[in-house]
PDB file of C-alpha atoms in Angstrom:
ATOM      1  CA  MET A 201     -16.392   9.781  -2.236  1.00 54.00           C
ATOM      2  CA  THR A 202     -14.285   6.969  -0.306  1.00 69.00           C
ATOM      3  CA  ARG A 203     -11.029   6.623  -0.752  1.00 76.00           C
ATOM      4  CA  ASP A 204      -8.928   3.371  -1.699  1.00 82.00           C
ATOM      5  CA  SER A 205      -6.333   2.809   1.438  1.00 83.00           C
ATOM      6  CA  ARG A 206      -5.612  -0.493   0.951  1.00 86.00           C
ATOM      7  CA  LEU A 207      -2.090   0.799  -0.221  1.00 92.00           C
ATOM      8  CA  SER A 208      -1.316   2.339   2.905  1.00 90.00           C
ATOM      9  CA  GLY A 209      -2.971  -0.528   5.058  1.00 88.00           C
ATOM     10  CA  VAL A 210      -1.291  -3.395   3.319  1.00 91.00           C
ATOM     11  CA  LEU A 211       2.648  -1.163   3.547  1.00 94.00           C
ATOM     12  CA  HIS A 212       1.633  -0.729   7.452  1.00 91.00           C
ATOM     13  CA  VAL A 213       1.147  -4.350   8.318  1.00 90.00           C
ATOM     14  CA  LEU A 214       4.271  -4.950   6.080  1.00 93.00           C
ATOM     15  CA  LEU A 215       6.402  -2.829   8.046  1.00 93.00           C
ATOM     16  CA  HIS A 216       4.580  -4.708  11.143  1.00 89.00           C
ATOM     17  CA  MET A 217       5.786  -8.000   9.839  1.00 91.00           C
ATOM     18  CA  ALA A 218       8.925  -6.576   9.046  1.00 92.00           C
ATOM     19  CA  GLN A 219       9.849  -5.480  13.076  1.00 88.00           C
ATOM     20  CA  GLN A 220       8.184  -8.832  14.096  1.00 85.00           C
ATOM     21  CA  PRO A 221       9.382 -12.541  13.578  1.00 83.00           C
ATOM     22  CA  GLY A 222       7.098 -15.227  13.232  1.00 87.00           C
ATOM     23  CA  PRO A 223       3.651 -15.453  11.309  1.00 94.00           C
ATOM     24  CA  PHE A 224       0.644 -13.090  11.803  1.00 93.00           C
ATOM     25  CA  THR A 225      -2.590 -14.432  11.296  1.00 92.00           C
ATOM     26  CA  SER A 226      -5.340 -12.993   8.810  1.00 92.00           C
ATOM     27  CA  GLU A 227      -7.136 -12.195  12.054  1.00 92.00           C
ATOM     28  CA  THR A 228      -4.145 -10.168  13.573  1.00 90.00           C
ATOM     29  CA  LEU A 229      -3.982  -8.419  10.184  1.00 91.00           C
ATOM     30  CA  ALA A 230      -6.659  -7.877   9.657  1.00 90.00           C
ATOM     31  CA  LYS A 231      -7.110  -5.522  13.094  1.00 88.00           C
ATOM     32  CA  ALA A 232      -4.027  -3.699  12.273  1.00 82.00           C
ATOM     33  CA  MET A 233      -6.145  -2.743   8.765  1.00 82.00           C
ATOM     34  CA  ASP A 234      -9.563  -2.539  10.854  1.00 84.00           C
ATOM     35  CA  THR A 235     -10.897  -5.176   8.085  1.00 88.00           C
ATOM     36  CA  ASN A 236     -12.410  -8.612   7.748  1.00 91.00           C
ATOM     37  CA  PRO A 237      -9.805 -11.550   7.347  1.00 92.00           C
ATOM     38  CA  VAL A 238     -11.476 -12.408   4.262  1.00 93.00           C
ATOM     39  CA  VAL A 239     -10.169  -9.191   2.806  1.00 90.00           C
ATOM     40  CA  ILE A 240      -6.699  -9.728   4.216  1.00 91.00           C
ATOM     41  CA  ARG A 241      -6.317 -13.039   2.824  1.00 91.00           C
ATOM     42  CA  ARG A 242      -7.324 -11.504  -0.752  1.00 90.00           C
ATOM     43  CA  ILE A 243      -5.044  -8.870  -0.139  1.00 90.00           C
ATOM     44  CA  MET A 244      -1.839 -11.066   0.970  1.00 92.00           C
ATOM     45  CA  ALA A 245      -3.260 -13.800  -2.077  1.00 92.00           C
ATOM     46  CA  GLY A 246      -2.044 -11.155  -4.000  1.00 91.00           C
ATOM     47  CA  LEU A 247       1.180 -10.759  -3.038  1.00 95.00           C
ATOM     48  CA  ARG A 248       1.834 -14.013  -2.059  1.00 94.00           C
ATOM     49  CA  ASP A 249       1.563 -14.778  -6.117  1.00 93.00           C
ATOM     50  CA  LEU A 250       4.276 -12.197  -6.474  1.00 93.00           C
ATOM     51  CA  GLY A 251       6.226 -13.592  -3.980  1.00 94.00           C
ATOM     52  CA  TYR A 252       6.400 -10.657  -1.147  1.00 95.00           C
ATOM     53  CA  VAL A 253       4.828 -12.832   1.188  1.00 95.00           C
ATOM     54  CA  HIS A 254       4.138 -16.895   2.422  1.00 94.00           C
ATOM     55  CA  SER A 255       1.799 -18.441   4.215  1.00 92.00           C
ATOM     56  CA  GLU A 256       1.418 -21.435   6.088  1.00 90.00           C
ATOM     57  CA  LYS A 257      -1.534 -23.544   6.927  1.00 89.00           C
ATOM     58  CA  GLY A 258      -2.619 -25.005   9.981  1.00 84.00           C
ATOM     59  CA  HIS A 259      -1.650 -24.429  13.530  1.00 85.00           C
ATOM     60  CA  GLY A 260       1.366 -21.725  14.169  1.00 82.00           C
ATOM     61  CA  GLY A 261       0.751 -20.527  10.775  1.00 87.00           C
ATOM     62  CA  GLY A 262      -0.006 -17.488   8.902  1.00 92.00           C
ATOM     63  CA  TRP A 263       1.646 -14.608   7.016  1.00 95.00           C
ATOM     64  CA  THR A 264       5.573 -14.675   6.721  1.00 94.00           C
ATOM     65  CA  LEU A 265       7.238 -11.977   4.711  1.00 95.00           C
ATOM     66  CA  ALA A 266       9.645 -14.069   2.023  1.00 94.00           C
ATOM     67  CA  CYS A 267      11.576 -10.715   0.462  1.00 94.00           C
ATOM     68  CA  ASP A 268      13.644  -8.515   0.937  1.00 94.00           C
ATOM     69  CA  LEU A 269      12.930  -5.263   2.031  1.00 95.00           C
ATOM     70  CA  SER A 270      15.469  -3.011  -0.271  1.00 96.00           C
ATOM     71  CA  ASN A 271      13.979  -4.955  -3.773  1.00 96.00           C
ATOM     72  CA  VAL A 272      10.380  -4.268  -3.160  1.00 96.00           C
ATOM     73  CA  THR A 273       9.160  -0.631  -4.225  1.00 97.00           C
ATOM     74  CA  LEU A 274       5.929   0.929  -3.411  1.00 97.00           C
ATOM     75  CA  ARG A 275       4.207   0.585  -6.644  1.00 97.00           C
ATOM     76  CA  ASP A 276       5.449  -3.014  -6.682  1.00 96.00           C
ATOM     77  CA  VAL A 277       2.898  -3.468  -3.733  1.00 96.00           C
ATOM     78  CA  TYR A 278       0.555  -1.258  -6.047  1.00 95.00           C
ATOM     79  CA  THR A 279       1.059  -3.331  -8.637  1.00 94.00           C
ATOM     80  CA  ALA A 280      -0.004  -6.225  -6.217  1.00 93.00           C
ATOM     81  CA  LEU A 281      -3.025  -5.021  -4.844  1.00 92.00           C
ATOM     82  CA  GLY A 282      -4.164  -5.020  -8.943  1.00 91.00           C
ATOM     83  CA  SER A 283      -3.039  -1.230  -9.539  1.00 91.00           C
ATOM     84  CA  PRO A 284      -6.142   0.429  -8.125  1.00 90.00           C
ATOM     85  CA  THR A 285      -7.280   3.548  -9.845  1.00 88.00           C
ATOM     86  CA  LEU A 286      -4.855   6.394  -8.640  1.00 89.00           C
ATOM     87  CA  LEU A 287      -7.110   9.885  -9.162  1.00 86.00           C
ATOM     88  CA  ALA A 288     -10.644  10.340  -8.211  1.00 84.00           C
ATOM     89  CA  MET A 289     -11.058  12.852 -10.590  1.00 85.00           C
ATOM     90  CA  GLY A 290     -12.581  12.264 -14.740  1.00 85.00           C
ATOM     91  CA  ASN A 291     -13.970  13.676 -16.981  1.00 88.00           C
ATOM     92  CA  ARG A 292     -17.652  14.531 -17.170  1.00 88.00           C
ATOM     93  CA  THR A 293     -18.569  12.781 -20.208  1.00 87.00           C
ATOM     94  CA  GLU A 294     -16.198  10.410 -21.715  1.00 84.00           C
ATOM     95  CA  ALA A 295     -17.550  10.836 -25.633  1.00 86.00           C
ATOM     96  CA  PRO A 296     -19.009  13.992 -25.669  1.00 86.00           C
ATOM     97  CA  GLY A 297     -20.316  15.960 -28.628  1.00 88.00           C
ATOM     98  CA  CYS A 298     -19.457  19.263 -27.592  1.00 92.00           C
ATOM     99  CA  LEU A 299     -15.967  20.679 -28.660  1.00 94.00           C
ATOM    100  CA  VAL A 300     -15.856  22.663 -25.828  1.00 94.00           C
ATOM    101  CA  GLU A 301     -16.225  19.531 -23.231  1.00 94.00           C
ATOM    102  CA  GLN A 302     -13.616  17.898 -26.092  1.00 94.00           C
ATOM    103  CA  ALA A 303     -11.130  20.632 -25.445  1.00 95.00           C
ATOM    104  CA  VAL A 304     -11.508  20.522 -21.379  1.00 94.00           C
ATOM    105  CA  ASN A 305     -11.674  16.642 -21.859  1.00 94.00           C
ATOM    106  CA  ALA A 306      -8.086  16.753 -23.601  1.00 95.00           C
ATOM    107  CA  ALA A 307      -6.321  19.161 -21.417  1.00 96.00           C
ATOM    108  CA  LEU A 308      -7.706  17.546 -17.972  1.00 94.00           C
ATOM    109  CA  ASP A 309      -6.927  13.923 -19.358  1.00 94.00           C
ATOM    110  CA  GLN A 310      -3.267  14.965 -20.427  1.00 96.00           C
ATOM    111  CA  ALA A 311      -3.161  16.696 -16.429  1.00 96.00           C
ATOM    112  CA  PHE A 312      -4.345  12.838 -15.056  1.00 94.00           C
ATOM    113  CA  HIS A 313      -1.390  11.625 -17.710  1.00 95.00           C
ATOM    114  CA  ASP A 314       1.210  13.064 -16.373  1.00 97.00           C
ATOM    115  CA  ALA A 315       0.237  12.966 -12.573  1.00 96.00           C
ATOM    116  CA  GLU A 316      -0.479   9.557 -12.504  1.00 95.00           C
ATOM    117  CA  ALA A 317       3.290   9.277 -14.374  1.00 96.00           C
ATOM    118  CA  LEU A 318       4.848  11.140 -11.828  1.00 97.00           C
ATOM    119  CA  LEU A 319       2.911   9.110  -8.627  1.00 96.00           C
ATOM    120  CA  LEU A 320       3.638   5.660  -9.892  1.00 97.00           C
ATOM    121  CA  SER A 321       7.914   6.633 -10.790  1.00 97.00           C
ATOM    122  CA  ARG A 322       7.953   8.002  -7.089  1.00 97.00           C
ATOM    123  CA  LEU A 323       6.538   4.942  -6.351  1.00 97.00           C
ATOM    124  CA  GLY A 324       8.948   3.247  -7.505  1.00 97.00           C
ATOM    125  CA  GLU A 325      11.696   5.223  -6.243  1.00 98.00           C
ATOM    126  CA  VAL A 326      10.544   4.083  -2.212  1.00 97.00           C
ATOM    127  CA  THR A 327      11.471   0.989  -1.126  1.00 97.00           C
ATOM    128  CA  LEU A 328       9.671  -1.008   1.641  1.00 97.00           C
ATOM    129  CA  ALA A 329      13.489  -0.736   3.504  1.00 97.00           C
ATOM    130  CA  ILE A 330      13.312   2.779   3.670  1.00 97.00           C
ATOM    131  CA  LEU A 331       9.869   2.740   4.971  1.00 96.00           C
ATOM    132  CA  ALA A 332      11.512   0.654   7.999  1.00 95.00           C
ATOM    133  CA  ASP A 333      14.308   2.561   8.184  1.00 95.00           C
ATOM    134  CA  ASP A 334      11.757   5.780   8.883  1.00 95.00           C
ATOM    135  CA  PHE A 335       9.884   3.850  11.267  1.00 92.00           C
ATOM    136  CA  ARG A 336      12.799   2.818  13.062  1.00 91.00           C
ATOM    137  CA  ARG A 337      14.645   6.403  13.668  1.00 92.00           C
ATOM    138  CA  ARG A 338      10.984   7.557  14.586  1.00 91.00           C
ATOM    139  CA  LEU A 339      10.218   5.060  16.939  1.00 87.00           C
ATOM    140  CA  GLY A 340      13.476   5.881  18.365  1.00 87.00           C
ATOM    141  CA  SER A 341      12.369   9.692  18.617  1.00 82.00           C
ATOM    142  CA  ARG A 342       9.558   8.456  20.245  1.00 72.00           C
ATOM    143  CA  LYS A 343      11.362   6.063  22.917  1.00 71.00           C
ATOM    144  CA  LEU A 344      13.655   8.794  23.660  1.00 71.00           C
ATOM    145  CA  GLN A 345      10.095  10.930  24.762  1.00 72.00           C
ATOM    146  CA  GLY A 346       8.890   7.588  26.326  1.00 68.00           C
ATOM    147  CA  MET A 347       6.016   7.171  23.901  1.00 65.00           C
ATOM    148  CA  SER A 348       5.140   3.779  21.844  1.00 62.00           C
ATOM    149  CA  ALA A 349       4.926   3.455  18.311  1.00 61.00           C
ATOM    150  CA  HIS A 350       1.514   3.584  17.371  1.00 60.00           C
ATOM    151  CA  HIS A 351       0.017   6.888  19.983  1.00 56.00           C
ATOM    152  CA  ALA A 352       1.593  10.271  20.216  1.00 46.00           C
TER     153      ALA A 352
END
């Protein structure tokens, strides 16, 4: 089963954008996310529509952050991505005739609902600033050990 890693990838590039001044092209961001620039433009357009990033066309243009990292949560970015499915599990049949399967579905539906609510709540507690601070702390530790940000 394929996992949707867009949230992780977008958070990755947003933190890189926060660390370096100037615009980032879709091509540069696509390399960081190991995807196609068209995919980046589609993803970043959702972030732009909500005011998290800004885009400039032409030579010297690209994507820049347009938000205060302390005001944007992981849940905000998740929502900007179109609120992709959080859990890969589901019921075997959505409208079973079997009473046993109806009981199973009711229990699982409640568990899935509770798990999603908890995850969304946690995503709402973590800001991009918290991630940036964690990155800087990790980078400082790596620099002391003579390593780069991307490699152990």
